[in-house]
């Protein structure tokens, strides 16, 4: 079981996001996809990436509070729910590997790993083939909302109940807000859920206090690219 969990965590780390060695954020563009990266800086502390796997018992807020107690400055965080398990990842500076592992081990996680962040850019989702019949239903989204307990579950549930499939989602904190960026697939209307009026869908999110910063169509790349 431990080997299975370890493989799942490694797959998430390599497939969902990877990080660059420092704490100064900048933005680049690859294949027209926004990519977050960290510029190199010899004066910055070496950032550490912590991966914690467990059940739905420990909220991000609890993790943030525990990490702040050991002077860990959180640069970014990620959370993925799948099959009754949660994987949480934290990019931090200021705390040692031993302190981070001790803090996370004291919480309700079945697996914890702490190591230095790799010197690579974040992986991107896509590119999508421009001839794909599903391309017209793919949207790039960026949402922002005041952070409250279980806010990420509230947002994803609101979308999924209307037939929106979230295939890729990154989340991180910015001040008192939570920001969620990713790829969503709108319902095609040929299965269980009818097509959505996207303007009304966005309005419904905003009525719940969720700021929709981006909701745009994906431009596909040629099949031979």
mmCIF file of N, CA and C in Angstrom, residues 35-114:
data_model
loop_
_atom_site.group_PDB
_atom_site.id
_atom_site.type_symbol
_atom_site.label_atom_id
_atom_site.label_comp_id
_atom_site.label_asym_id
_atom_site.label_seq_id
_atom_site.Cartn_x
_atom_site.Cartn_y
_atom_site.Cartn_z
ATOM 1 N N UNK A 35 2.482 29.904 -17.930
ATOM 2 C CA UNK A 35 3.274 28.983 -17.121
ATOM 3 C C UNK A 35 3.887 29.745 -15.967
ATOM 4 N N UNK A 36 3.708 29.251 -14.751
ATOM 5 C CA UNK A 36 4.310 29.883 -13.591
ATOM 6 C C UNK A 36 5.653 29.237 -13.340
ATOM 7 N N UNK A 37 6.622 30.059 -13.047
ATOM 8 C CA UNK A 37 7.969 29.543 -12.811
ATOM 9 C C UNK A 37 8.616 30.369 -11.723
ATOM 10 N N UNK A 38 9.810 29.974 -11.319
ATOM 11 C CA UNK A 38 10.552 30.687 -10.297
ATOM 12 C C UNK A 38 11.936 31.001 -10.827
ATOM 13 N N UNK A 39 12.253 32.284 -10.921
ATOM 14 C CA UNK A 39 13.553 32.687 -11.455
ATOM 15 C C UNK A 39 14.643 32.363 -10.453
ATOM 16 N N UNK A 40 15.824 32.042 -10.963
ATOM 17 C CA UNK A 40 16.927 31.660 -10.088
ATOM 18 C C UNK A 40 17.440 32.868 -9.321
ATOM 19 N N UNK A 41 17.817 32.651 -8.103
ATOM 20 C CA UNK A 41 18.363 33.725 -7.275
ATOM 21 C C UNK A 41 19.310 33.110 -6.266
ATOM 22 N N UNK A 42 20.585 33.526 -6.327
ATOM 23 C CA UNK A 42 21.576 32.945 -5.443
ATOM 24 C C UNK A 42 21.367 33.313 -3.991
ATOM 25 N N UNK A 43 20.632 34.410 -3.731
ATOM 26 C CA UNK A 43 20.448 34.858 -2.364
ATOM 27 C C UNK A 43 19.216 34.241 -1.711
ATOM 28 N N UNK A 44 18.350 33.596 -2.495
ATOM 29 C CA UNK A 44 17.119 33.046 -1.944
ATOM 30 C C UNK A 44 17.390 31.724 -1.237
ATOM 31 N N UNK A 45 16.637 31.417 -0.180
ATOM 32 C CA UNK A 45 16.755 30.109 0.454
ATOM 33 C C UNK A 45 16.347 29.022 -0.535
ATOM 34 N N UNK A 46 16.915 27.840 -0.377
ATOM 35 C CA UNK A 46 16.549 26.729 -1.252
ATOM 36 C C UNK A 46 15.132 26.286 -0.909
ATOM 37 N N UNK A 47 14.206 26.320 -1.868
ATOM 38 C CA UNK A 47 12.832 25.917 -1.568
ATOM 39 C C UNK A 47 12.709 24.402 -1.475
ATOM 40 N N UNK A 48 11.786 23.961 -0.676
ATOM 41 C CA UNK A 48 11.532 22.541 -0.485
ATOM 42 C C UNK A 48 10.119 22.228 -0.948
ATOM 43 N N UNK A 49 9.943 21.040 -1.503
ATOM 44 C CA UNK A 49 8.620 20.585 -1.914
ATOM 45 C C UNK A 49 8.181 19.465 -0.975
ATOM 46 N N UNK A 50 7.048 19.665 -0.325
ATOM 47 C CA UNK A 50 6.509 18.676 0.612
ATOM 48 C C UNK A 50 5.275 18.037 -0.009
ATOM 49 N N UNK A 51 5.221 16.711 0.023
ATOM 50 C CA UNK A 51 4.076 15.964 -0.497
ATOM 51 C C UNK A 51 3.468 15.168 0.646
ATOM 52 N N UNK A 52 2.158 15.330 0.861
ATOM 53 C CA UNK A 52 1.470 14.630 1.945
ATOM 54 C C UNK A 52 0.208 13.975 1.396
ATOM 55 N N UNK A 53 0.033 12.690 1.696
ATOM 56 C CA UNK A 53 -1.111 11.926 1.202
ATOM 57 C C UNK A 53 -1.926 11.441 2.389
ATOM 58 N N UNK A 54 -3.248 11.580 2.292
ATOM 59 C CA UNK A 54 -4.094 11.113 3.378
ATOM 60 C C UNK A 54 -5.552 11.121 2.984
ATOM 61 N N UNK A 55 -6.420 10.915 3.968
ATOM 62 C CA UNK A 55 -7.858 10.959 3.739
ATOM 63 C C UNK A 55 -8.352 12.389 3.856
ATOM 64 N N UNK A 56 -9.656 12.587 3.622
ATOM 65 C CA UNK A 56 -10.220 13.935 3.664
ATOM 66 C C UNK A 56 -10.431 14.390 5.106
ATOM 67 N N UNK A 57 -9.383 14.532 5.829
ATOM 68 C CA UNK A 57 -9.518 14.903 7.238
ATOM 69 C C UNK A 57 -8.765 16.178 7.580
ATOM 70 N N UNK A 58 -7.758 16.509 6.822
ATOM 71 C CA UNK A 58 -6.913 17.656 7.136
ATOM 72 C C UNK A 58 -7.112 18.740 6.085
ATOM 73 N N UNK A 59 -7.618 19.901 6.486
ATOM 74 C CA UNK A 59 -7.866 20.982 5.540
ATOM 75 C C UNK A 59 -6.574 21.733 5.236
ATOM 76 N N UNK A 60 -6.586 22.480 4.133
ATOM 77 C CA UNK A 60 -5.433 23.308 3.804
ATOM 78 C C UNK A 60 -5.189 24.341 4.890
ATOM 79 N N UNK A 61 -6.275 24.875 5.460
ATOM 80 C CA UNK A 61 -6.134 25.883 6.515
ATOM 81 C C UNK A 61 -5.353 25.326 7.701
ATOM 82 N N UNK A 62 -5.636 24.077 8.081
ATOM 83 C CA UNK A 62 -4.901 23.445 9.180
ATOM 84 C C UNK A 62 -3.427 23.282 8.823
ATOM 85 N N UNK A 63 -3.178 22.911 7.571
ATOM 86 C CA UNK A 63 -1.786 22.756 7.132
ATOM 87 C C UNK A 63 -1.054 24.089 7.156
ATOM 88 N N UNK A 64 -1.719 25.144 6.651
ATOM 89 C CA UNK A 64 -1.100 26.467 6.646
ATOM 90 C C UNK A 64 -0.757 26.908 8.069
ATOM 91 N N UNK A 65 -1.676 26.661 9.005
ATOM 92 C CA UNK A 65 -1.448 27.068 10.392
ATOM 93 C C UNK A 65 -0.266 26.312 10.993
ATOM 94 N N UNK A 66 -0.212 24.999 10.742
ATOM 95 C CA UNK A 66 0.865 24.185 11.299
ATOM 96 C C UNK A 66 2.218 24.585 10.699
ATOM 97 N N UNK A 67 2.245 24.845 9.399
ATOM 98 C CA UNK A 67 3.502 25.213 8.750
ATOM 99 C C UNK A 67 3.982 26.591 9.186
ATOM 100 N N UNK A 68 3.044 27.495 9.454
ATOM 101 C CA UNK A 68 3.442 28.831 9.911
ATOM 102 C C UNK A 68 4.106 28.771 11.278
ATOM 103 N N UNK A 69 3.770 27.758 12.069
ATOM 104 C CA UNK A 69 4.350 27.621 13.404
ATOM 105 C C UNK A 69 5.826 27.240 13.354
ATOM 106 N N UNK A 70 6.282 26.711 12.216
ATOM 107 C CA UNK A 70 7.705 26.363 12.084
ATOM 108 C C UNK A 70 8.405 27.334 11.128
ATOM 109 N N UNK A 71 7.775 28.503 10.924
ATOM 110 C CA UNK A 71 8.348 29.570 10.087
ATOM 111 C C UNK A 71 8.543 29.148 8.634
ATOM 112 N N UNK A 72 7.660 28.285 8.144
ATOM 113 C CA UNK A 72 7.696 27.901 6.734
ATOM 114 C C UNK A 72 6.876 28.906 5.933
ATOM 115 N N UNK A 73 7.532 29.606 5.020
ATOM 116 C CA UNK A 73 6.829 30.549 4.152
ATOM 117 C C UNK A 73 6.328 29.790 2.925
ATOM 118 N N UNK A 74 5.015 29.724 2.767
ATOM 119 C CA UNK A 74 4.412 28.955 1.684
ATOM 120 C C UNK A 74 4.356 29.802 0.421
ATOM 121 N N UNK A 75 5.058 29.353 -0.604
ATOM 122 C CA UNK A 75 5.068 30.064 -1.882
ATOM 123 C C UNK A 75 3.916 29.621 -2.770
ATOM 124 N N UNK A 76 3.658 28.333 -2.800
ATOM 125 C CA UNK A 76 2.522 27.805 -3.556
ATOM 126 C C UNK A 76 2.056 26.517 -2.897
ATOM 127 N N UNK A 77 0.802 26.169 -3.146
ATOM 128 C CA UNK A 77 0.275 24.903 -2.650
ATOM 129 C C UNK A 77 -0.603 24.282 -3.724
ATOM 130 N N UNK A 78 -0.721 22.970 -3.676
ATOM 131 C CA UNK A 78 -1.568 22.230 -4.601
ATOM 132 C C UNK A 78 -2.345 21.188 -3.805
ATOM 133 N N UNK A 79 -3.539 20.879 -4.276
ATOM 134 C CA UNK A 79 -4.327 19.829 -3.634
ATOM 135 C C UNK A 79 -5.089 19.060 -4.704
ATOM 136 N N UNK A 80 -5.081 17.731 -4.597
ATOM 137 C CA UNK A 80 -5.802 16.877 -5.530
ATOM 138 C C UNK A 80 -6.600 15.852 -4.745
ATOM 139 N N UNK A 81 -7.877 15.686 -5.108
ATOM 140 C CA UNK A 81 -8.706 14.657 -4.501
ATOM 141 C C UNK A 81 -8.972 13.570 -5.539
ATOM 142 N N UNK A 82 -8.766 12.332 -5.141
ATOM 143 C CA UNK A 82 -8.996 11.224 -6.065
ATOM 144 C C UNK A 82 -9.185 9.933 -5.275
ATOM 145 N N UNK A 83 -10.280 9.225 -5.553
ATOM 146 C CA UNK A 83 -10.504 7.910 -4.966
ATOM 147 C C UNK A 83 -10.522 7.884 -3.455
ATOM 148 N N UNK A 84 -11.083 8.921 -2.840
ATOM 149 C CA UNK A 84 -11.142 8.962 -1.384
ATOM 150 C C UNK A 84 -9.853 9.377 -0.713
ATOM 151 N N UNK A 85 -8.860 9.750 -1.496
ATOM 152 C CA UNK A 85 -7.585 10.219 -0.959
ATOM 153 C C UNK A 85 -7.350 11.664 -1.369
ATOM 154 N N UNK A 86 -6.517 12.341 -0.606
ATOM 155 C CA UNK A 86 -6.085 13.688 -0.947
ATOM 156 C C UNK A 86 -4.565 13.718 -1.006
ATOM 157 N N UNK A 87 -4.058 14.444 -1.981
ATOM 158 C CA UNK A 87 -2.623 14.705 -2.052
ATOM 159 C C UNK A 87 -2.432 16.208 -1.935
ATOM 160 N N UNK A 88 -1.670 16.631 -0.958
ATOM 161 C CA UNK A 88 -1.370 18.049 -0.763
ATOM 162 C C UNK A 88 0.125 18.263 -0.986
ATOM 163 N N UNK A 89 0.452 19.365 -1.658
ATOM 164 C CA UNK A 89 1.846 19.696 -1.926
ATOM 165 C C UNK A 89 2.090 21.146 -1.554
ATOM 166 N N UNK A 90 3.254 21.405 -0.958
ATOM 167 C CA UNK A 90 3.593 22.753 -0.518
ATOM 168 C C UNK A 90 5.015 23.091 -0.959
ATOM 169 N N UNK A 91 5.155 24.232 -1.601
ATOM 170 C CA UNK A 91 6.470 24.761 -1.952
ATOM 171 C C UNK A 91 6.807 25.818 -0.913
ATOM 172 N N UNK A 92 7.836 25.579 -0.113
ATOM 173 C CA UNK A 92 8.119 26.455 1.020
ATOM 174 C C UNK A 92 9.588 26.842 1.073
ATOM 175 N N UNK A 93 9.845 27.939 1.775
ATOM 176 C CA UNK A 93 11.201 28.330 2.160
ATOM 177 C C UNK A 93 11.154 28.684 3.640
ATOM 178 N N UNK A 94 12.323 28.659 4.280
ATOM 179 C CA UNK A 94 12.399 29.109 5.667
ATOM 180 C C UNK A 94 12.424 28.021 6.705
ATOM 181 N N UNK A 95 11.902 26.835 6.386
ATOM 182 C CA UNK A 95 11.897 25.723 7.337
ATOM 183 C C UNK A 95 12.757 24.591 6.791
ATOM 184 N N UNK A 96 13.343 23.809 7.684
ATOM 185 C CA UNK A 96 14.214 22.712 7.267
ATOM 186 C C UNK A 96 13.393 21.491 6.858
ATOM 187 N N UNK A 97 14.055 20.569 6.164
ATOM 188 C CA UNK A 97 13.387 19.327 5.779
ATOM 189 C C UNK A 97 12.883 18.577 7.007
ATOM 190 N N UNK A 98 13.707 18.538 8.050
ATOM 191 C CA UNK A 98 13.326 17.813 9.263
ATOM 192 C C UNK A 98 12.106 18.443 9.922
ATOM 193 N N UNK A 99 12.073 19.785 9.993
ATOM 194 C CA UNK A 99 10.937 20.462 10.623
ATOM 195 C C UNK A 99 9.656 20.250 9.824
ATOM 196 N N UNK A 100 9.764 20.313 8.504
ATOM 197 C CA UNK A 100 8.584 20.113 7.664
ATOM 198 C C UNK A 100 8.031 18.701 7.815
ATOM 199 N N UNK A 101 8.930 17.725 7.803
ATOM 200 C CA UNK A 101 8.479 16.336 7.916
ATOM 201 C C UNK A 101 7.856 16.080 9.283
ATOM 202 N N UNK A 102 8.449 16.641 10.320
ATOM 203 C CA UNK A 102 7.907 16.457 11.662
ATOM 204 C C UNK A 102 6.522 17.085 11.777
ATOM 205 N N UNK A 103 6.346 18.278 11.208
ATOM 206 C CA UNK A 103 5.058 18.972 11.288
ATOM 207 C C UNK A 103 3.974 18.207 10.540
ATOM 208 N N UNK A 104 4.277 17.739 9.338
ATOM 209 C CA UNK A 104 3.275 17.029 8.546
ATOM 210 C C UNK A 104 3.015 15.627 9.087
ATOM 211 N N UNK A 105 4.058 14.984 9.619
ATOM 212 C CA UNK A 105 3.876 13.655 10.221
ATOM 213 C C UNK A 105 2.955 13.712 11.435
ATOM 214 N N UNK A 106 2.905 14.871 12.096
ATOM 215 C CA UNK A 106 2.062 15.002 13.288
ATOM 216 C C UNK A 106 0.588 15.161 12.928
ATOM 217 N N UNK A 107 0.293 15.309 11.640
ATOM 218 C CA UNK A 107 -1.085 15.458 11.185
ATOM 219 C C UNK A 107 -1.580 14.130 10.617
ATOM 220 N N UNK A 108 -2.814 14.126 10.128
ATOM 221 C CA UNK A 108 -3.439 12.871 9.707
ATOM 222 C C UNK A 108 -3.098 12.528 8.258
ATOM 223 N N UNK A 109 -1.831 12.256 8.018
ATOM 224 C CA UNK A 109 -1.389 11.831 6.693
ATOM 225 C C UNK A 109 -0.789 10.437 6.791
ATOM 226 N N UNK A 110 -1.031 9.626 5.775
ATOM 227 C CA UNK A 110 -0.474 8.272 5.766
ATOM 228 C C UNK A 110 0.894 8.217 5.096
ATOM 229 N N UNK A 111 1.244 9.283 4.364
ATOM 230 C CA UNK A 111 2.532 9.316 3.671
ATOM 231 C C UNK A 111 2.995 10.760 3.565
ATOM 232 N N UNK A 112 4.257 11.017 3.910
ATOM 233 C CA UNK A 112 4.836 12.362 3.836
ATOM 234 C C UNK A 112 6.227 12.258 3.232
ATOM 235 N N UNK A 113 6.526 13.141 2.286
ATOM 236 C CA UNK A 113 7.865 13.201 1.704
ATOM 237 C C UNK A 113 8.265 14.664 1.548
ATOM 238 N N UNK A 114 9.504 14.991 1.905
ATOM 239 C CA UNK A 114 10.025 16.351 1.781
ATOM 240 C C UNK A 114 11.364 16.273 1.054
#
